[in-house]
PDB file of N, CA and C in Angstrom:
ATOM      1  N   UNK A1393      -9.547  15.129   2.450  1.00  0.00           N
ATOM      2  CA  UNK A1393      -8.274  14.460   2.374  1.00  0.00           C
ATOM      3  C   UNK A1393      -7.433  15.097   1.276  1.00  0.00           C
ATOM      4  N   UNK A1394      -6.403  15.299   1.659  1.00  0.00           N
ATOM      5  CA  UNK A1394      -5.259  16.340   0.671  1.00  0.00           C
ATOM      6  C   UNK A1394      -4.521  15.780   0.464  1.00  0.00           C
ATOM      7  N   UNK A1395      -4.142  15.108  -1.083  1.00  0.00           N
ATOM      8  CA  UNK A1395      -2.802  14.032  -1.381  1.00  0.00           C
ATOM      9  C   UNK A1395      -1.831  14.137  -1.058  1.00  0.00           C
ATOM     10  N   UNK A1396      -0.950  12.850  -0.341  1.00  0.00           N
ATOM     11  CA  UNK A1396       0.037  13.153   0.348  1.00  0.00           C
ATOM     12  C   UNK A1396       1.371  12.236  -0.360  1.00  0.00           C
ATOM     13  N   UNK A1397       0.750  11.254  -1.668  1.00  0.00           N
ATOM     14  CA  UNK A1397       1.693  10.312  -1.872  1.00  0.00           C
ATOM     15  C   UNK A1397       1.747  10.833  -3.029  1.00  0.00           C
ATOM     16  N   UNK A1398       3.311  10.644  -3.243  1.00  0.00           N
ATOM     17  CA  UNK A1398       4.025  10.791  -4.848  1.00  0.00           C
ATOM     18  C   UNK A1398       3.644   9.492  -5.894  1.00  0.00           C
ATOM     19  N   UNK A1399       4.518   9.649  -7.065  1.00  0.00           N
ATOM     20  CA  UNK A1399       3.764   8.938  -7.987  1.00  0.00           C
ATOM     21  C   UNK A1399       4.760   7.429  -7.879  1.00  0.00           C
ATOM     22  N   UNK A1400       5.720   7.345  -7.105  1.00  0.00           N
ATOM     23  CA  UNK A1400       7.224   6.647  -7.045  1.00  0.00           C
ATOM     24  C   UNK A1400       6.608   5.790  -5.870  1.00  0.00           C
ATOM     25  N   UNK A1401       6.042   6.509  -4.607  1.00  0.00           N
ATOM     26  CA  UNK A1401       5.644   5.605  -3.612  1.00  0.00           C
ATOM     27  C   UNK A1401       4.166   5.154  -4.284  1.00  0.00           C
ATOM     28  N   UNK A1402       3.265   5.535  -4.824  1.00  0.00           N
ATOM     29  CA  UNK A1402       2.159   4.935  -5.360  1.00  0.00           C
ATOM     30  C   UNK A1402       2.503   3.378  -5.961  1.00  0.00           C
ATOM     31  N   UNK A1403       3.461   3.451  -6.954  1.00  0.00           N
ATOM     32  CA  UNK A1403       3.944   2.932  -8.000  1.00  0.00           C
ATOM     33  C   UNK A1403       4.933   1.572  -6.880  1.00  0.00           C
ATOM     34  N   UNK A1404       5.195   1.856  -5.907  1.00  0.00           N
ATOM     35  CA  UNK A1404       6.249   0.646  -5.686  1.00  0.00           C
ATOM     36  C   UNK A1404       4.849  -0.108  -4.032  1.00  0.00           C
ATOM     37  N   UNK A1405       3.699   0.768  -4.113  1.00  0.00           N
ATOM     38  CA  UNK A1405       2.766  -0.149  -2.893  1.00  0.00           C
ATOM     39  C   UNK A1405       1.768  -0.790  -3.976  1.00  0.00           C
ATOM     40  N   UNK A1406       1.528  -0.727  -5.554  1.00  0.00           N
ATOM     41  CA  UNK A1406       0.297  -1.289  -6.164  1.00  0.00           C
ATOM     42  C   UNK A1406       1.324  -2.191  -6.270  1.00  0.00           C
ATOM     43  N   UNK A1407       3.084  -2.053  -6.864  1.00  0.00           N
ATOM     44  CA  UNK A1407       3.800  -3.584  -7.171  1.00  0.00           C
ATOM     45  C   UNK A1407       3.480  -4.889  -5.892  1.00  0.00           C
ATOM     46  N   UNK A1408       3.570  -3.824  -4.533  1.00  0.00           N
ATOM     47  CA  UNK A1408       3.977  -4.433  -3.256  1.00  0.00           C
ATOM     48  C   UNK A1408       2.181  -5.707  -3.535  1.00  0.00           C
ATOM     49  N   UNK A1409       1.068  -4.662  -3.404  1.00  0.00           N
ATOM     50  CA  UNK A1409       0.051  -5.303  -3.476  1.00  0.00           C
ATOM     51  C   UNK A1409      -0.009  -6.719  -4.321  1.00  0.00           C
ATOM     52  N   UNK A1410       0.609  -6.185  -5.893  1.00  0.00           N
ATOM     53  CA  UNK A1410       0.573  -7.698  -6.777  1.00  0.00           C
ATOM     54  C   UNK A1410       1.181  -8.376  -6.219  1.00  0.00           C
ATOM     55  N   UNK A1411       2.539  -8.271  -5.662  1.00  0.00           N
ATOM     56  CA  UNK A1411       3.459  -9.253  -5.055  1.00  0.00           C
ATOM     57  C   UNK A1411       3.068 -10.159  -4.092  1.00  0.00           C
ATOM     58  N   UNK A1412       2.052  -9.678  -3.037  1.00  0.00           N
ATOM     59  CA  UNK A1412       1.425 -10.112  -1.879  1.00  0.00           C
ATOM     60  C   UNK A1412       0.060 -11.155  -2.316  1.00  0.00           C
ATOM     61  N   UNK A1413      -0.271 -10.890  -3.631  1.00  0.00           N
ATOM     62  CA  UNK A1413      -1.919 -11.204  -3.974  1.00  0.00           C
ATOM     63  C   UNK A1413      -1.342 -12.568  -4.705  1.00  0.00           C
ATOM     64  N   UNK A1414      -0.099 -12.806  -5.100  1.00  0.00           N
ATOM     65  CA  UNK A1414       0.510 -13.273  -5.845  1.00  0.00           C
ATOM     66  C   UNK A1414       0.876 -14.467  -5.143  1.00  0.00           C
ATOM     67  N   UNK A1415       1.611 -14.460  -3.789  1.00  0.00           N
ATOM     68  CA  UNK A1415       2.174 -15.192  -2.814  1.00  0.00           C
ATOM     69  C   UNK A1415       0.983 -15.479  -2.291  1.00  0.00           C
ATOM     70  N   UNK A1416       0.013 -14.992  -2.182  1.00  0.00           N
ATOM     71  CA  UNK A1416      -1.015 -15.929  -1.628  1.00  0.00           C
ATOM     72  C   UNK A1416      -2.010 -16.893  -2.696  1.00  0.00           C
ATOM     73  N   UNK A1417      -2.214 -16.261  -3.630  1.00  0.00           N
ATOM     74  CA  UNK A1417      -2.591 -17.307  -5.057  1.00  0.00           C
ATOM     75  C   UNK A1417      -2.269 -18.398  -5.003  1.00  0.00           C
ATOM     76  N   UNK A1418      -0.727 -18.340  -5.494  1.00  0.00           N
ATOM     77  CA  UNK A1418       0.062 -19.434  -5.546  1.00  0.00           C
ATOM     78  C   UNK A1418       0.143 -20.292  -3.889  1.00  0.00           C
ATOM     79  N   UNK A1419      -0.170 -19.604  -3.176  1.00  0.00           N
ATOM     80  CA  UNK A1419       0.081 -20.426  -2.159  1.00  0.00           C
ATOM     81  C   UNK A1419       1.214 -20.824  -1.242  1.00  0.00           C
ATOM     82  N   UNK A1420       2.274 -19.519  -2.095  1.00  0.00           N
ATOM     83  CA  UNK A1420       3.747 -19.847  -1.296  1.00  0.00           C
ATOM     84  C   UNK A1420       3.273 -19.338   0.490  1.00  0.00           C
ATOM     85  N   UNK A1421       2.935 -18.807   0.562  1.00  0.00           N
ATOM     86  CA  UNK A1421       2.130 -18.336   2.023  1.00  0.00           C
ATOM     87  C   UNK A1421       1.067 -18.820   2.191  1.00  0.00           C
ATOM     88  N   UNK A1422       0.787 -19.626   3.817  1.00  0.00           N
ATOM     89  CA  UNK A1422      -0.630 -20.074   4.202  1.00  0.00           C
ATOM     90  C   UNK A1422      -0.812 -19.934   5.460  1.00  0.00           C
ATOM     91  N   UNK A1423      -2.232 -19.647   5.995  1.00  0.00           N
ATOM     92  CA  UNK A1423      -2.292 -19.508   7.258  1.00  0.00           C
ATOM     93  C   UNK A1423      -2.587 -17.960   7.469  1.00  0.00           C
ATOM     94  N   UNK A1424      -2.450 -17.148   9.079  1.00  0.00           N
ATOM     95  CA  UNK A1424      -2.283 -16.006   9.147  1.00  0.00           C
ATOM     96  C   UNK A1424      -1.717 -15.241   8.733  1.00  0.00           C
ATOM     97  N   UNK A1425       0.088 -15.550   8.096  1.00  0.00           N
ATOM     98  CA  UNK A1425       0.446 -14.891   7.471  1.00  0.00           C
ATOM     99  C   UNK A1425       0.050 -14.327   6.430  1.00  0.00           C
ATOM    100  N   UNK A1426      -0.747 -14.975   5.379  1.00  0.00           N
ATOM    101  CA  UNK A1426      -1.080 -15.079   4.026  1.00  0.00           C
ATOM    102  C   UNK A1426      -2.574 -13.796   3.836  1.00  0.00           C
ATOM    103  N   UNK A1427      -3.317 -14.175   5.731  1.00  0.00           N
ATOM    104  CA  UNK A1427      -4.837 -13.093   5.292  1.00  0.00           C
ATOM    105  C   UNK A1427      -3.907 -11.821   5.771  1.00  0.00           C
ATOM    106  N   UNK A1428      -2.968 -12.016   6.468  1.00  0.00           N
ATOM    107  CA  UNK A1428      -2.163 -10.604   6.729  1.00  0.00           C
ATOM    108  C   UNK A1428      -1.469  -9.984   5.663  1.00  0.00           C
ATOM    109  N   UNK A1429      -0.806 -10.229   4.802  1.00  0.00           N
ATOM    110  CA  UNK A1429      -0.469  -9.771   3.476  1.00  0.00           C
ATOM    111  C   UNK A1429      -1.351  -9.502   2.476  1.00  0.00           C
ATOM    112  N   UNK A1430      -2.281 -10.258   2.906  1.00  0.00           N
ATOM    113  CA  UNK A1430      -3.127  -9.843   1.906  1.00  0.00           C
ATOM    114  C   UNK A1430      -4.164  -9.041   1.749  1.00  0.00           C
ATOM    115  N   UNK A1431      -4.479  -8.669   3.310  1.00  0.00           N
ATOM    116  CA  UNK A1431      -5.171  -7.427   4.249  1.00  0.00           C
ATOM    117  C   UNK A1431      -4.300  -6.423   3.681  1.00  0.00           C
ATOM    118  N   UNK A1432      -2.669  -5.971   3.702  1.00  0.00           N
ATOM    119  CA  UNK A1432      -1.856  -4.958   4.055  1.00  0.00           C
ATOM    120  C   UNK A1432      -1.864  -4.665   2.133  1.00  0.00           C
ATOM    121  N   UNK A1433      -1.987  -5.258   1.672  1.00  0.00           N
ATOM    122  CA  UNK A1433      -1.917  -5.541  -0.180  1.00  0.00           C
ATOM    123  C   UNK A1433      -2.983  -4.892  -0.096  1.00  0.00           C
ATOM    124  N   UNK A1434      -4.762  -5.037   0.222  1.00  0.00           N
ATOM    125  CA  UNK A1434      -5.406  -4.392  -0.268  1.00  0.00           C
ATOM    126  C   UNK A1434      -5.274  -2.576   0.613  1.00  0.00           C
ATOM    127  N   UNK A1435      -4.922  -2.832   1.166  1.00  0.00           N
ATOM    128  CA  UNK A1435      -4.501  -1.045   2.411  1.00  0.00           C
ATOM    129  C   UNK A1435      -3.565  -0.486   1.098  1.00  0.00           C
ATOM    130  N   UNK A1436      -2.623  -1.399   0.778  1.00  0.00           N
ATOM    131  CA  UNK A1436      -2.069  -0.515  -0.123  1.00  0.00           C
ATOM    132  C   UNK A1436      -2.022   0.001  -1.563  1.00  0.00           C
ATOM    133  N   UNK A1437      -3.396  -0.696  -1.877  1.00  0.00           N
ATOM    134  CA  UNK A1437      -3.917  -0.447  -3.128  1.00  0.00           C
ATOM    135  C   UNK A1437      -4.660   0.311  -2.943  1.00  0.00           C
ATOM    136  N   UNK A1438      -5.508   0.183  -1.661  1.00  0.00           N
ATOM    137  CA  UNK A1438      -6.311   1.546  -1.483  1.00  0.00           C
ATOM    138  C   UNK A1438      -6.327   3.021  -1.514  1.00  0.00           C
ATOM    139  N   UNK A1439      -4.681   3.379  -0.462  1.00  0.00           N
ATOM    140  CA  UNK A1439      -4.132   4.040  -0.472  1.00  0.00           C
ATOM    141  C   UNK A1439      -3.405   4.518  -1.687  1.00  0.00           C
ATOM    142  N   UNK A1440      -2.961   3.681  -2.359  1.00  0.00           N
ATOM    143  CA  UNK A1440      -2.583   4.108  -3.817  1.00  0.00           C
ATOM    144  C   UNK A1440      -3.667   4.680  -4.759  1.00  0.00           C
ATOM    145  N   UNK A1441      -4.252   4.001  -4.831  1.00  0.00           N
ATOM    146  CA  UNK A1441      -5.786   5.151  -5.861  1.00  0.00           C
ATOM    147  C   UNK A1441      -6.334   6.423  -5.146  1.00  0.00           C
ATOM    148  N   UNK A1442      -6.168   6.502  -3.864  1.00  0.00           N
ATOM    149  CA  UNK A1442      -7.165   7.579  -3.493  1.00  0.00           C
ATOM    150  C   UNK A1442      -5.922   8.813  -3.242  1.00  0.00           C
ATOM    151  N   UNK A1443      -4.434   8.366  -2.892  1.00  0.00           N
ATOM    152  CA  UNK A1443      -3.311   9.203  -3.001  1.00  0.00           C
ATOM    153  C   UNK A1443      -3.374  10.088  -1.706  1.00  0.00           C
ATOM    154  N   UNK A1444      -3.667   8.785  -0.782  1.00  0.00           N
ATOM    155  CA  UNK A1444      -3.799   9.438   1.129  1.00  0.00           C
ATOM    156  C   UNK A1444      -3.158   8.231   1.711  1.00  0.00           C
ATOM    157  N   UNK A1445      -2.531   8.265   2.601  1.00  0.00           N
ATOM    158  CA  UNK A1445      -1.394   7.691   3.719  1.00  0.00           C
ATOM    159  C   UNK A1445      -1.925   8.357   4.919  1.00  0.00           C
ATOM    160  N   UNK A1446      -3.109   7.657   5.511  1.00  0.00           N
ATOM    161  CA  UNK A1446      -3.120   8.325   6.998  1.00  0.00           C
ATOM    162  C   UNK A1446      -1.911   8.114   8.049  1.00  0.00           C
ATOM    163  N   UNK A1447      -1.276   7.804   7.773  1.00  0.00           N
ATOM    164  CA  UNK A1447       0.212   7.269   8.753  1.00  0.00           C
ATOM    165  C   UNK A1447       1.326   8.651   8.336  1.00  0.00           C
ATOM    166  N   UNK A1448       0.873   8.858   6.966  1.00  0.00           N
ATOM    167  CA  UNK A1448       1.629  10.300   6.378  1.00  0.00           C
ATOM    168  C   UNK A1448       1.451  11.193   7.395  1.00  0.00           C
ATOM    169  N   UNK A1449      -0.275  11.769   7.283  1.00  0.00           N
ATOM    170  CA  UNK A1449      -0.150  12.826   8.095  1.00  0.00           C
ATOM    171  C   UNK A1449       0.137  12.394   9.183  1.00  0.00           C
ATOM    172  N   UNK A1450       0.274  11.275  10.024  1.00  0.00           N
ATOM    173  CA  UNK A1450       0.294  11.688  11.831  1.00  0.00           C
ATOM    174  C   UNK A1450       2.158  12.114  11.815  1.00  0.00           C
ATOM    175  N   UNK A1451       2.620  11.111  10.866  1.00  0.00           N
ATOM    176  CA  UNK A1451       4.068  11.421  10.874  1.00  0.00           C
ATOM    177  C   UNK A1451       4.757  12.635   9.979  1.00  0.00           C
ATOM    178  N   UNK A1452       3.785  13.369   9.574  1.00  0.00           N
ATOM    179  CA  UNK A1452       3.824  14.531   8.699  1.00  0.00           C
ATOM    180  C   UNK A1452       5.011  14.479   7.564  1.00  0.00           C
ATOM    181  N   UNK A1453       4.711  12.708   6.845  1.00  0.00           N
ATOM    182  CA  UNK A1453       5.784  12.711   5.771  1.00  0.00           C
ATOM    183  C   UNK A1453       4.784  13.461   3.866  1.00  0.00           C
ATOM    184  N   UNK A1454       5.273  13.898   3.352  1.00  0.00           N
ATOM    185  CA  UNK A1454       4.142  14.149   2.376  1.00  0.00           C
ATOM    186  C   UNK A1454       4.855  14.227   0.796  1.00  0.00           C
ATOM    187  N   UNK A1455       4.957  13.129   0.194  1.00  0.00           N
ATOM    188  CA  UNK A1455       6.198  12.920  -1.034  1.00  0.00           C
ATOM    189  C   UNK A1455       5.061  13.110  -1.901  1.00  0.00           C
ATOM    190  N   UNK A1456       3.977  13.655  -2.169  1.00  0.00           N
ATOM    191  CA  UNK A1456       3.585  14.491  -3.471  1.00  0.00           C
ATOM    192  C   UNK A1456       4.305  15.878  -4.049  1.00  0.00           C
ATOM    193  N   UNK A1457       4.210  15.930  -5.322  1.00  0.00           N
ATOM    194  CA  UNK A1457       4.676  17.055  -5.700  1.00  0.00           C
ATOM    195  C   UNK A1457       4.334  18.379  -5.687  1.00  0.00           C
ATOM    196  N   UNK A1458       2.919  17.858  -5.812  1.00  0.00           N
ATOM    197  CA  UNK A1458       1.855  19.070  -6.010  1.00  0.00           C
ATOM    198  C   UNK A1458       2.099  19.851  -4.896  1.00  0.00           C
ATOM    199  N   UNK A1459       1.808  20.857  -4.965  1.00  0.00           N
ATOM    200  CA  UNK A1459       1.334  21.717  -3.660  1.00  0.00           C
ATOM    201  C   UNK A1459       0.073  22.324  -3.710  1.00  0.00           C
TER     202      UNK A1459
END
């Protein structure tokens, strides 16, 4: 796997994750909605540490800097 995410999209899916882990804590969300956000929160924390977007490559977007 060859990093495909910048440090800007990393940085605004770990906020997205707290935001989601947050709304379900508290409880402002319940029900399906709530294991669905909170499924897509941990995808995007995942994706944020390991610095791979399989959805990147099929759509061949790739906002790292590195080359």
């Amino acid at each position: 796997m060859k990093a495909n995410m910048g440090s800007l999209d990393k940085a605004i899916r770990v906020i997205l994750a707290i935001v989601f882990a947050m709304l379900y804590i508290t409880k402002t969300v319940e029900g399906t909605v709530a294991l669905v956000l909170l499924v897509l929160g941990g995808v995007f924390l995942l994706t944020s540490v390991i610095s791979f977007c399989p959805l990147y490559t099929i759509f061949g977007i790739n906002t790292c800097s590195k080359k």
